């Protein structure tokens, strides 16, 4: 089991470096680990037919590792250019191209990743305006194309003048370090998602039938189509509300 830390900040010893170090130091001792600073590499796109040994070296490092930990600051409300450039240049290594130009996951399929980012704005402002959202979304988009599975994300807002990682974030780093230290199955969350879906449907069906019972005091539900239509409409409204709330909560980073 090997974990590769990838620092994509302008600063070798900045806040993202500390956040990444906090994760790496808590990784289980039986895991092999390595951290690279992307600015140490001259990362440029491969100009065919010329070779690009830097991309080959980085690709080998990615291949040797089971889990990648990306630490990239948020710049201009986006992913740092350092990591974006790395992703752009690595595209031919991340994906295979079909004849029509579509892509399918390449040789890194089913590896795992964890994303870290930080920003100056406060926790509240980040929660409300989602300053770091694009950073995570870009990483997720690229990793999804490469077939690499997400383990989690850590956000550190309010970094202006910050010298040390706050205790609560250190605990989160330690928690994720433990999580990435264990060997993963291909997609660990499929079963969990089906169980969640089952319970969501069970609770919503119960709520819908409860509401129908209330309505039946005023409108008769004896007719099959009235029963069916009212069930569908109530179920749909409840589902929309729950999905909206869950999506909002899930995508707000603190
Ligand atoms: C070019 C640049 C753009 C930035 N843009 C933003 C921004 O849009 N919003 C924000 O909250 N912080 C912004 N920041 C602040 C960084 O996100 C913050 O300094 C980060 O925590 C730095 O991490 P580091 O110490 O690893 O470099 C920016 C910093 C730089 C250098």
PDB file of C-alpha atoms and ligand atoms in Angstrom:
ATOM      1  CA  UNK A   1       0.000   0.000   0.000  1.00  0.00           C
ATOM      2  CA  UNK A   2       1.513   3.319  -1.058  1.00  0.00           C
ATOM      3  CA  UNK A   3       0.212   6.858  -0.604  1.00  0.00           C
ATOM      4  CA  UNK A   4       1.413   9.685  -2.795  1.00  0.00           C
ATOM      5  CA  UNK A   5       1.038  13.291  -1.597  1.00  0.00           C
ATOM      6  CA  UNK A   6       0.919  15.804  -4.440  1.00  0.00           C
ATOM      7  CA  UNK A   7       1.523  19.407  -3.419  1.00  0.00           C
ATOM      8  CA  UNK A   8       0.261  21.845  -6.034  1.00  0.00           C
ATOM      9  CA  UNK A   9       0.748  25.186  -4.309  1.00  0.00           C
ATOM     10  CA  UNK A  10       3.102  28.023  -5.210  1.00  0.00           C
ATOM     11  CA  UNK A  11       4.554  27.636  -1.735  1.00  0.00           C
ATOM     12  CA  UNK A  12       6.662  24.683  -0.673  1.00  0.00           C
ATOM     13  CA  UNK A  13       6.013  25.416   3.001  1.00  0.00           C
ATOM     14  CA  UNK A  14       2.632  27.111   2.871  1.00  0.00           C
ATOM     15  CA  UNK A  15      -0.652  26.129   4.424  1.00  0.00           C
ATOM     16  CA  UNK A  16      -1.408  23.419   1.876  1.00  0.00           C
ATOM     17  CA  UNK A  17       1.990  21.881   2.500  1.00  0.00           C
ATOM     18  CA  UNK A  18       1.144  21.792   6.222  1.00  0.00           C
ATOM     19  CA  UNK A  19      -2.309  20.367   5.599  1.00  0.00           C
ATOM     20  CA  UNK A  20      -0.842  17.663   3.392  1.00  0.00           C
ATOM     21  CA  UNK A  21       1.927  16.924   5.925  1.00  0.00           C
ATOM     22  CA  UNK A  22      -0.736  16.591   8.629  1.00  0.00           C
ATOM     23  CA  UNK A  23      -2.494  13.884   6.591  1.00  0.00           C
ATOM     24  CA  UNK A  24       0.744  12.106   5.651  1.00  0.00           C
ATOM     25  CA  UNK A  25       2.093  12.044   9.200  1.00  0.00           C
ATOM     26  CA  UNK A  26      -1.057  10.248  10.384  1.00  0.00           C
ATOM     27  CA  UNK A  27      -0.962   7.582   7.689  1.00  0.00           C
ATOM     28  CA  UNK A  28      -0.430   4.069   9.129  1.00  0.00           C
ATOM     29  CA  UNK A  29       3.232   3.218   9.599  1.00  0.00           C
ATOM     30  CA  UNK A  30       2.972   0.081   7.454  1.00  0.00           C
ATOM     31  CA  UNK A  31       2.036   2.211   4.432  1.00  0.00           C
ATOM     32  CA  UNK A  32       4.765   3.422   2.132  1.00  0.00           C
ATOM     33  CA  UNK A  33       4.506   7.151   1.411  1.00  0.00           C
ATOM     34  CA  UNK A  34       6.026   9.853  -0.732  1.00  0.00           C
ATOM     35  CA  UNK A  35       5.277  13.547  -1.206  1.00  0.00           C
ATOM     36  CA  UNK A  36       6.100  15.489  -4.352  1.00  0.00           C
ATOM     37  CA  UNK A  37       6.048  19.248  -4.938  1.00  0.00           C
ATOM     38  CA  UNK A  38       4.806  19.795  -8.482  1.00  0.00           C
ATOM     39  CA  UNK A  39       6.825  22.994  -8.901  1.00  0.00           C
ATOM     40  CA  UNK A  40       9.978  20.856  -8.728  1.00  0.00           C
ATOM     41  CA  UNK A  41       9.018  19.460 -12.121  1.00  0.00           C
ATOM     42  CA  UNK A  42       8.965  21.199 -15.456  1.00  0.00           C
ATOM     43  CA  UNK A  43       5.507  20.062 -16.460  1.00  0.00           C
ATOM     44  CA  UNK A  44       4.718  20.696 -20.123  1.00  0.00           C
ATOM     45  CA  UNK A  45       2.451  18.870 -22.575  1.00  0.00           C
ATOM     46  CA  UNK A  46       3.973  16.086 -24.630  1.00  0.00           C
ATOM     47  CA  UNK A  47       4.735  17.308 -28.139  1.00  0.00           C
ATOM     48  CA  UNK A  48       4.416  14.215 -30.309  1.00  0.00           C
ATOM     49  CA  UNK A  49       6.526  12.510 -31.581  1.00  0.00           C
ATOM     50  CA  UNK A  50       8.958  13.786 -28.939  1.00  0.00           C
ATOM     51  CA  UNK A  51       9.057  11.970 -25.593  1.00  0.00           C
ATOM     52  CA  UNK A  52       8.302  13.761 -22.328  1.00  0.00           C
ATOM     53  CA  UNK A  53      10.360  12.102 -19.575  1.00  0.00           C
ATOM     54  CA  UNK A  54       8.934  14.383 -16.837  1.00  0.00           C
ATOM     55  CA  UNK A  55       5.386  13.211 -17.537  1.00  0.00           C
ATOM     56  CA  UNK A  56       6.625   9.613 -17.702  1.00  0.00           C
ATOM     57  CA  UNK A  57       8.312   9.977 -14.308  1.00  0.00           C
ATOM     58  CA  UNK A  58       5.199  11.488 -12.745  1.00  0.00           C
ATOM     59  CA  UNK A  59       3.017   8.863 -14.354  1.00  0.00           C
ATOM     60  CA  UNK A  60       5.193   6.115 -12.857  1.00  0.00           C
ATOM     61  CA  UNK A  61       4.847   7.687  -9.422  1.00  0.00           C
ATOM     62  CA  UNK A  62       1.071   7.765  -9.809  1.00  0.00           C
ATOM     63  CA  UNK A  63       1.060   4.137 -10.937  1.00  0.00           C
ATOM     64  CA  UNK A  64       3.151   2.967  -7.973  1.00  0.00           C
ATOM     65  CA  UNK A  65       0.727   4.553  -5.488  1.00  0.00           C
ATOM     66  CA  UNK A  66      -2.679   3.213  -4.433  1.00  0.00           C
ATOM     67  CA  UNK A  67      -3.972   6.533  -3.097  1.00  0.00           C
ATOM     68  CA  UNK A  68      -3.214  10.071  -4.291  1.00  0.00           C
ATOM     69  CA  UNK A  69      -3.627  13.047  -1.961  1.00  0.00           C
ATOM     70  CA  UNK A  70      -3.956  16.320  -3.871  1.00  0.00           C
ATOM     71  CA  UNK A  71      -3.216  19.497  -1.906  1.00  0.00           C
ATOM     72  CA  UNK A  72      -3.947  22.571  -3.994  1.00  0.00           C
ATOM     73  CA  UNK A  73      -4.911  26.074  -2.862  1.00  0.00           C
ATOM     74  CA  UNK A  74      -7.911  27.872  -4.292  1.00  0.00           C
ATOM     75  CA  UNK A  75      -6.748  30.712  -6.560  1.00  0.00           C
ATOM     76  CA  UNK A  76      -9.295  33.104  -8.058  1.00  0.00           C
ATOM     77  CA  UNK A  77     -12.070  30.812  -6.793  1.00  0.00           C
ATOM     78  CA  UNK A  78     -10.641  27.999  -8.941  1.00  0.00           C
ATOM     79  CA  UNK A  79      -8.203  25.151  -8.692  1.00  0.00           C
ATOM     80  CA  UNK A  80      -4.577  26.342  -8.553  1.00  0.00           C
ATOM     81  CA  UNK A  81      -3.028  26.585 -12.006  1.00  0.00           C
ATOM     82  CA  UNK A  82      -0.232  24.296 -10.841  1.00  0.00           C
ATOM     83  CA  UNK A  83      -2.599  21.347 -10.432  1.00  0.00           C
ATOM     84  CA  UNK A  84      -4.708  22.327 -13.436  1.00  0.00           C
ATOM     85  CA  UNK A  85      -1.586  22.377 -15.640  1.00  0.00           C
ATOM     86  CA  UNK A  86      -0.578  18.964 -14.270  1.00  0.00           C
ATOM     87  CA  UNK A  87      -4.036  17.579 -15.085  1.00  0.00           C
ATOM     88  CA  UNK A  88      -3.993  19.154 -18.567  1.00  0.00           C
ATOM     89  CA  UNK A  89      -0.584  17.721 -19.412  1.00  0.00           C
ATOM     90  CA  UNK A  90      -1.433  14.296 -17.954  1.00  0.00           C
ATOM     91  CA  UNK A  91      -4.669  13.951 -19.921  1.00  0.00           C
ATOM     92  CA  UNK A  92      -3.273  11.439 -22.440  1.00  0.00           C
ATOM     93  CA  UNK A  93      -2.011   9.355 -19.512  1.00  0.00           C
ATOM     94  CA  UNK A  94      -5.258   9.585 -17.522  1.00  0.00           C
ATOM     95  CA  UNK A  95      -7.649   8.514 -20.276  1.00  0.00           C
ATOM     96  CA  UNK A  96      -7.809   6.345 -23.372  1.00  0.00           C
ATOM     97  CA  UNK A  97      -9.327   7.893 -26.483  1.00  0.00           C
ATOM     98  CA  UNK A  98     -11.980   6.182 -28.552  1.00  0.00           C
ATOM     99  CA  UNK A  99     -12.073   6.615 -32.327  1.00  0.00           C
ATOM    100  CA  UNK A 100     -14.743   9.303 -32.074  1.00  0.00           C
ATOM    101  CA  UNK A 101     -12.692  11.319 -29.552  1.00  0.00           C
ATOM    102  CA  UNK A 102     -14.648  10.202 -26.467  1.00  0.00           C
ATOM    103  CA  UNK A 103     -12.549   9.203 -23.498  1.00  0.00           C
ATOM    104  CA  UNK A 104     -12.657   6.201 -21.195  1.00  0.00           C
ATOM    105  CA  UNK A 105     -10.698   5.695 -17.942  1.00  0.00           C
ATOM    106  CA  UNK A 106      -7.068   4.831 -18.527  1.00  0.00           C
ATOM    107  CA  UNK A 107      -4.534   2.760 -16.591  1.00  0.00           C
ATOM    108  CA  UNK A 108      -5.177   4.408 -13.194  1.00  0.00           C
ATOM    109  CA  UNK A 109      -8.775   3.187 -13.043  1.00  0.00           C
ATOM    110  CA  UNK A 110      -9.912   2.201  -9.524  1.00  0.00           C
ATOM    111  CA  UNK A 111      -7.108   3.935  -7.668  1.00  0.00           C
ATOM    112  CA  UNK A 112      -8.275   6.334  -4.920  1.00  0.00           C
ATOM    113  CA  UNK A 113      -7.797  10.009  -4.158  1.00  0.00           C
ATOM    114  CA  UNK A 114      -8.321  12.568  -1.409  1.00  0.00           C
ATOM    115  CA  UNK A 115      -8.498  16.311  -2.148  1.00  0.00           C
ATOM    116  CA  UNK A 116      -7.384  19.200   0.077  1.00  0.00           C
ATOM    117  CA  UNK A 117      -7.790  22.890  -0.592  1.00  0.00           C
ATOM    118  CA  UNK A 118      -7.711  26.187   1.297  1.00  0.00           C
ATOM    119  CA  UNK A 119      -8.763  29.794   0.825  1.00  0.00           C
ATOM    120  CA  UNK A 120      -8.553  33.156   2.548  1.00  0.00           C
ATOM    121  CA  UNK A 121     -12.284  33.717   2.996  1.00  0.00           C
ATOM    122  CA  UNK A 122     -13.871  32.702   6.271  1.00  0.00           C
ATOM    123  CA  UNK A 123     -15.692  29.469   7.005  1.00  0.00           C
ATOM    124  CA  UNK A 124     -19.052  31.267   6.878  1.00  0.00           C
ATOM    125  CA  UNK A 125     -18.321  33.009   3.587  1.00  0.00           C
ATOM    126  CA  UNK A 126     -17.090  29.791   2.052  1.00  0.00           C
ATOM    127  CA  UNK A 127     -20.188  27.967   3.298  1.00  0.00           C
ATOM    128  CA  UNK A 128     -22.472  30.582   1.795  1.00  0.00           C
ATOM    129  CA  UNK A 129     -20.669  31.409  -1.451  1.00  0.00           C
ATOM    130  CA  UNK A 130     -18.754  28.190  -2.182  1.00  0.00           C
ATOM    131  CA  UNK A 131     -15.384  29.810  -2.938  1.00  0.00           C
ATOM    132  CA  UNK A 132     -13.610  26.436  -2.884  1.00  0.00           C
ATOM    133  CA  UNK A 133     -16.310  24.531  -4.812  1.00  0.00           C
ATOM    134  CA  UNK A 134     -14.685  24.874  -8.214  1.00  0.00           C
ATOM    135  CA  UNK A 135     -11.355  23.567  -6.923  1.00  0.00           C
ATOM    136  CA  UNK A 136     -12.968  20.347  -5.726  1.00  0.00           C
ATOM    137  CA  UNK A 137     -15.217  20.088  -8.757  1.00  0.00           C
ATOM    138  CA  UNK A 138     -12.290  20.313 -11.188  1.00  0.00           C
ATOM    139  CA  UNK A 139     -10.366  17.610  -9.329  1.00  0.00           C
ATOM    140  CA  UNK A 140     -13.500  15.423  -9.220  1.00  0.00           C
ATOM    141  CA  UNK A 141     -14.178  15.934 -12.938  1.00  0.00           C
ATOM    142  CA  UNK A 142     -10.664  14.924 -13.963  1.00  0.00           C
ATOM    143  CA  UNK A 143     -10.528  11.976 -11.558  1.00  0.00           C
ATOM    144  CA  UNK A 144     -13.936  10.786 -12.689  1.00  0.00           C
ATOM    145  CA  UNK A 145     -12.711  10.780 -16.317  1.00  0.00           C
ATOM    146  CA  UNK A 146      -9.670   8.794 -15.186  1.00  0.00           C
ATOM    147  CA  UNK A 147     -11.851   6.344 -13.217  1.00  0.00           C
ATOM    148  CA  UNK A 148     -10.149   7.226  -9.928  1.00  0.00           C
ATOM    149  CA  UNK A 149     -12.391   6.880  -6.861  1.00  0.00           C
ATOM    150  CA  UNK A 150     -12.930   9.677  -4.347  1.00  0.00           C
ATOM    151  CA  UNK A 151     -12.177   8.980  -0.691  1.00  0.00           C
ATOM    152  CA  UNK A 152     -13.044  12.431   0.617  1.00  0.00           C
ATOM    153  CA  UNK A 153     -12.088  16.071   0.799  1.00  0.00           C
ATOM    154  CA  UNK A 154     -10.788  18.506   3.392  1.00  0.00           C
ATOM    155  CA  UNK A 155     -11.304  22.247   3.135  1.00  0.00           C
ATOM    156  CA  UNK A 156      -9.427  24.838   5.164  1.00  0.00           C
ATOM    157  CA  UNK A 157     -10.962  28.328   4.898  1.00  0.00           C
ATOM    158  CA  UNK A 158      -9.772  31.466   6.713  1.00  0.00           C
ATOM    159  CA  UNK A 159      -6.084  30.967   5.940  1.00  0.00           C
ATOM    160  CA  UNK A 160      -5.195  34.672   5.841  1.00  0.00           C
ATOM    161  CA  UNK A 161      -2.374  35.112   8.351  1.00  0.00           C
ATOM    162  CA  UNK A 162      -2.711  31.469   9.421  1.00  0.00           C
ATOM    163  CA  UNK A 163       0.570  29.856  10.497  1.00  0.00           C
ATOM    164  CA  UNK A 164      -0.613  26.546  11.912  1.00  0.00           C
ATOM    165  CA  UNK A 165      -3.426  24.147  11.075  1.00  0.00           C
ATOM    166  CA  UNK A 166      -6.280  24.496  13.616  1.00  0.00           C
ATOM    167  CA  UNK A 167      -6.862  21.543  15.969  1.00  0.00           C
ATOM    168  CA  UNK A 168     -10.280  20.643  14.519  1.00  0.00           C
ATOM    169  CA  UNK A 169      -8.778  20.344  11.019  1.00  0.00           C
ATOM    170  CA  UNK A 170      -5.858  18.302  12.372  1.00  0.00           C
ATOM    171  CA  UNK A 171      -8.433  15.803  13.676  1.00  0.00           C
ATOM    172  CA  UNK A 172     -10.096  15.651  10.256  1.00  0.00           C
ATOM    173  CA  UNK A 173      -6.693  15.087   8.626  1.00  0.00           C
ATOM    174  CA  UNK A 174      -5.988  12.235  11.061  1.00  0.00           C
ATOM    175  CA  UNK A 175      -9.410  10.715  10.339  1.00  0.00           C
ATOM    176  CA  UNK A 176      -8.827  10.735   6.579  1.00  0.00           C
ATOM    177  CA  UNK A 177      -5.263   9.488   7.007  1.00  0.00           C
ATOM    178  CA  UNK A 178      -6.670   6.383   8.717  1.00  0.00           C
ATOM    179  CA  UNK A 179      -9.287   6.011   6.010  1.00  0.00           C
ATOM    180  CA  UNK A 180      -6.768   6.091   3.151  1.00  0.00           C
ATOM    181  CA  UNK A 181      -4.376   3.739   4.963  1.00  0.00           C
ATOM    182  CA  UNK A 182      -6.622   0.722   4.477  1.00  0.00           C
ATOM    183  CA  UNK A 183      -6.720  -1.207   1.249  1.00  0.00           C
ATOM    184  CA  UNK A 184      -9.779  -0.244  -0.714  1.00  0.00           C
ATOM    185  CA  UNK A 185     -12.157  -2.300  -2.749  1.00  0.00           C
ATOM    186  CA  UNK A 186     -12.914  -1.025  -6.232  1.00  0.00           C
ATOM    187  CA  UNK A 187     -15.797   1.207  -5.259  1.00  0.00           C
ATOM    188  CA  UNK A 188     -16.408   1.094  -1.546  1.00  0.00           C
ATOM    189  CA  UNK A 189     -19.570   3.137  -1.505  1.00  0.00           C
ATOM    190  CA  UNK A 190     -21.819   1.234  -3.907  1.00  0.00           C
ATOM    191  CA  UNK A 191     -23.395  -0.955  -1.221  1.00  0.00           C
ATOM    192  CA  UNK A 192     -23.695   2.047   1.127  1.00  0.00           C
ATOM    193  CA  UNK A 193     -25.480   4.032  -1.588  1.00  0.00           C
ATOM    194  CA  UNK A 194     -28.000   1.232  -2.229  1.00  0.00           C
ATOM    195  CA  UNK A 195     -28.725   0.913   1.496  1.00  0.00           C
ATOM    196  CA  UNK A 196     -29.201   4.704   1.764  1.00  0.00           C
ATOM    197  CA  UNK A 197     -31.494   4.628  -1.265  1.00  0.00           C
ATOM    198  CA  UNK A 198     -33.557   1.804   0.232  1.00  0.00           C
ATOM    199  CA  UNK A 199     -34.097   3.661   3.505  1.00  0.00           C
ATOM    200  CA  UNK A 200     -34.808   6.939   1.715  1.00  0.00           C
ATOM    201  CA  UNK A 201     -37.530   5.291  -0.370  1.00  0.00           C
ATOM    202  CA  UNK A 202     -38.929   3.409   2.633  1.00  0.00           C
ATOM    203  CA  UNK A 203     -39.216   6.617   4.717  1.00  0.00           C
ATOM    204  CA  UNK A 204     -40.640   8.624   1.828  1.00  0.00           C
ATOM    205  CA  UNK A 205     -43.223   5.980   0.949  1.00  0.00           C
ATOM    206  CA  UNK A 206     -44.293   5.957   4.611  1.00  0.00           C
ATOM    207  CA  UNK A 207     -44.544   9.766   4.674  1.00  0.00           C
ATOM    208  CA  UNK A 208     -46.467   9.786   1.379  1.00  0.00           C
ATOM    209  CA  UNK A 209     -48.956   7.191   2.607  1.00  0.00           C
ATOM    210  CA  UNK A 210     -49.358   9.125   5.868  1.00  0.00           C
ATOM    211  CA  UNK A 211     -50.159  12.310   3.931  1.00  0.00           C
ATOM    212  CA  UNK A 212     -52.578  10.355   1.712  1.00  0.00           C
ATOM    213  CA  UNK A 213     -54.324   9.083   4.840  1.00  0.00           C
ATOM    214  CA  UNK A 214     -54.720  12.702   6.009  1.00  0.00           C
ATOM    215  CA  UNK A 215     -56.057  13.789   2.622  1.00  0.00           C
ATOM    216  CA  UNK A 216     -58.487  10.827   2.522  1.00  0.00           C
ATOM    217  CA  UNK A 217     -60.527  12.640   5.204  1.00  0.00           C
ATOM    218  CA  UNK A 218     -61.458  15.155   2.489  1.00  0.00           C
ATOM    219  CA  UNK A 219     -61.012  13.270  -0.813  1.00  0.00           C
ATOM    220  CA  UNK A 220     -61.871   9.605  -1.245  1.00  0.00           C
ATOM    221  CA  UNK A 221     -58.859   7.455  -2.129  1.00  0.00           C
ATOM    222  CA  UNK A 222     -60.937   4.425  -3.082  1.00  0.00           C
ATOM    223  CA  UNK A 223     -60.476   5.104  -6.788  1.00  0.00           C
ATOM    224  CA  UNK A 224     -57.260   3.470  -8.039  1.00  0.00           C
ATOM    225  CA  UNK A 225     -56.244   6.435 -10.240  1.00  0.00           C
ATOM    226  CA  UNK A 226     -56.863   9.072  -7.526  1.00  0.00           C
ATOM    227  CA  UNK A 227     -54.806   6.957  -5.158  1.00  0.00           C
ATOM    228  CA  UNK A 228     -52.031   6.449  -7.725  1.00  0.00           C
ATOM    229  CA  UNK A 229     -51.909  10.106  -8.856  1.00  0.00           C
ATOM    230  CA  UNK A 230     -51.886  11.540  -5.334  1.00  0.00           C
ATOM    231  CA  UNK A 231     -49.148   9.072  -4.330  1.00  0.00           C
ATOM    232  CA  UNK A 232     -47.001  10.033  -7.350  1.00  0.00           C
ATOM    233  CA  UNK A 233     -47.399  13.784  -6.795  1.00  0.00           C
ATOM    234  CA  UNK A 234     -46.747  13.688  -3.030  1.00  0.00           C
ATOM    235  CA  UNK A 235     -43.788  11.322  -3.495  1.00  0.00           C
ATOM    236  CA  UNK A 236     -42.338  13.577  -6.203  1.00  0.00           C
ATOM    237  CA  UNK A 237     -42.651  16.743  -4.056  1.00  0.00           C
ATOM    238  CA  UNK A 238     -41.047  15.029  -1.055  1.00  0.00           C
ATOM    239  CA  UNK A 239     -38.237  13.600  -3.210  1.00  0.00           C
ATOM    240  CA  UNK A 240     -37.490  17.008  -4.773  1.00  0.00           C
ATOM    241  CA  UNK A 241     -37.335  18.667  -1.336  1.00  0.00           C
ATOM    242  CA  UNK A 242     -35.067  15.975   0.122  1.00  0.00           C
ATOM    243  CA  UNK A 243     -32.741  15.972  -2.886  1.00  0.00           C
ATOM    244  CA  UNK A 244     -32.520  19.767  -2.803  1.00  0.00           C
ATOM    245  CA  UNK A 245     -31.685  19.841   0.914  1.00  0.00           C
ATOM    246  CA  UNK A 246     -29.190  16.964   0.694  1.00  0.00           C
ATOM    247  CA  UNK A 247     -27.449  18.426  -2.377  1.00  0.00           C
ATOM    248  CA  UNK A 248     -27.213  21.880  -0.802  1.00  0.00           C
ATOM    249  CA  UNK A 249     -25.816  20.488   2.439  1.00  0.00           C
ATOM    250  CA  UNK A 250     -23.408  18.101   0.712  1.00  0.00           C
ATOM    251  CA  UNK A 251     -21.915  20.726  -1.564  1.00  0.00           C
ATOM    252  CA  UNK A 252     -21.436  23.437   1.025  1.00  0.00           C
ATOM    253  CA  UNK A 253     -17.885  23.312   2.249  1.00  0.00           C
ATOM    254  CA  UNK A 254     -16.843  24.537   5.651  1.00  0.00           C
TER     255      UNK A 254
HETATM  256  C1  LIG B   1      -3.124  33.922  -7.105  1.00  0.00           C
HETATM  257  C2  LIG B   1      -3.927  33.748  -5.867  1.00  0.00           C
HETATM  258  C3  LIG B   1      -5.294  33.803  -5.941  1.00  0.00           C
HETATM  259  C4  LIG B   1      -6.074  33.625  -4.813  1.00  0.00           C
HETATM  260  N1  LIG B   1      -7.425  33.683  -4.913  1.00  0.00           N
HETATM  261  C5  LIG B   1      -8.190  33.523  -3.809  1.00  0.00           C
HETATM  262  C6  LIG B   1      -9.605  33.585  -3.890  1.00  0.00           C
HETATM  263  O1  LIG B   1     -10.182  33.798  -4.956  1.00  0.00           O
HETATM  264  N2  LIG B   1     -10.318  33.427  -2.751  1.00  0.00           N
HETATM  265  C7  LIG B   1      -9.712  33.196  -1.548  1.00  0.00           C
HETATM  266  O2  LIG B   1     -10.416  33.059  -0.557  1.00  0.00           O
HETATM  267  N3  LIG B   1      -8.368  33.093  -1.455  1.00  0.00           N
HETATM  268  C8  LIG B   1      -7.610  33.264  -2.543  1.00  0.00           C
HETATM  269  N4  LIG B   1      -6.248  33.180  -2.445  1.00  0.00           N
HETATM  270  C9  LIG B   1      -5.651  32.830  -1.169  1.00  0.00           C
HETATM  271  C10 LIG B   1      -5.193  31.371  -1.134  1.00  0.00           C
HETATM  272  O3  LIG B   1      -6.260  30.490  -1.367  1.00  0.00           O
HETATM  273  C11 LIG B   1      -4.604  31.095   0.234  1.00  0.00           C
HETATM  274  O4  LIG B   1      -3.515  31.947   0.366  1.00  0.00           O
HETATM  275  C12 LIG B   1      -4.160  29.658   0.376  1.00  0.00           C
HETATM  276  O5  LIG B   1      -4.526  29.228   1.650  1.00  0.00           O
HETATM  277  C13 LIG B   1      -2.677  29.579   0.180  1.00  0.00           C
HETATM  278  O6  LIG B   1      -2.195  28.294   0.391  1.00  0.00           O
HETATM  279  P1  LIG B   1      -0.600  28.072   0.418  1.00  0.00           P
HETATM  280  O7  LIG B   1      -0.112  28.642   1.713  1.00  0.00           O
HETATM  281  O8  LIG B   1      -0.415  26.614   0.300  1.00  0.00           O
HETATM  282  O9  LIG B   1      -0.050  28.803  -0.758  1.00  0.00           O
HETATM  283  C14 LIG B   1      -5.446  33.394  -3.561  1.00  0.00           C
HETATM  284  C15 LIG B   1      -4.053  33.346  -3.497  1.00  0.00           C
HETATM  285  C16 LIG B   1      -3.287  33.527  -4.630  1.00  0.00           C
HETATM  286  C17 LIG B   1      -1.793  33.452  -4.527  1.00  0.00           C
END
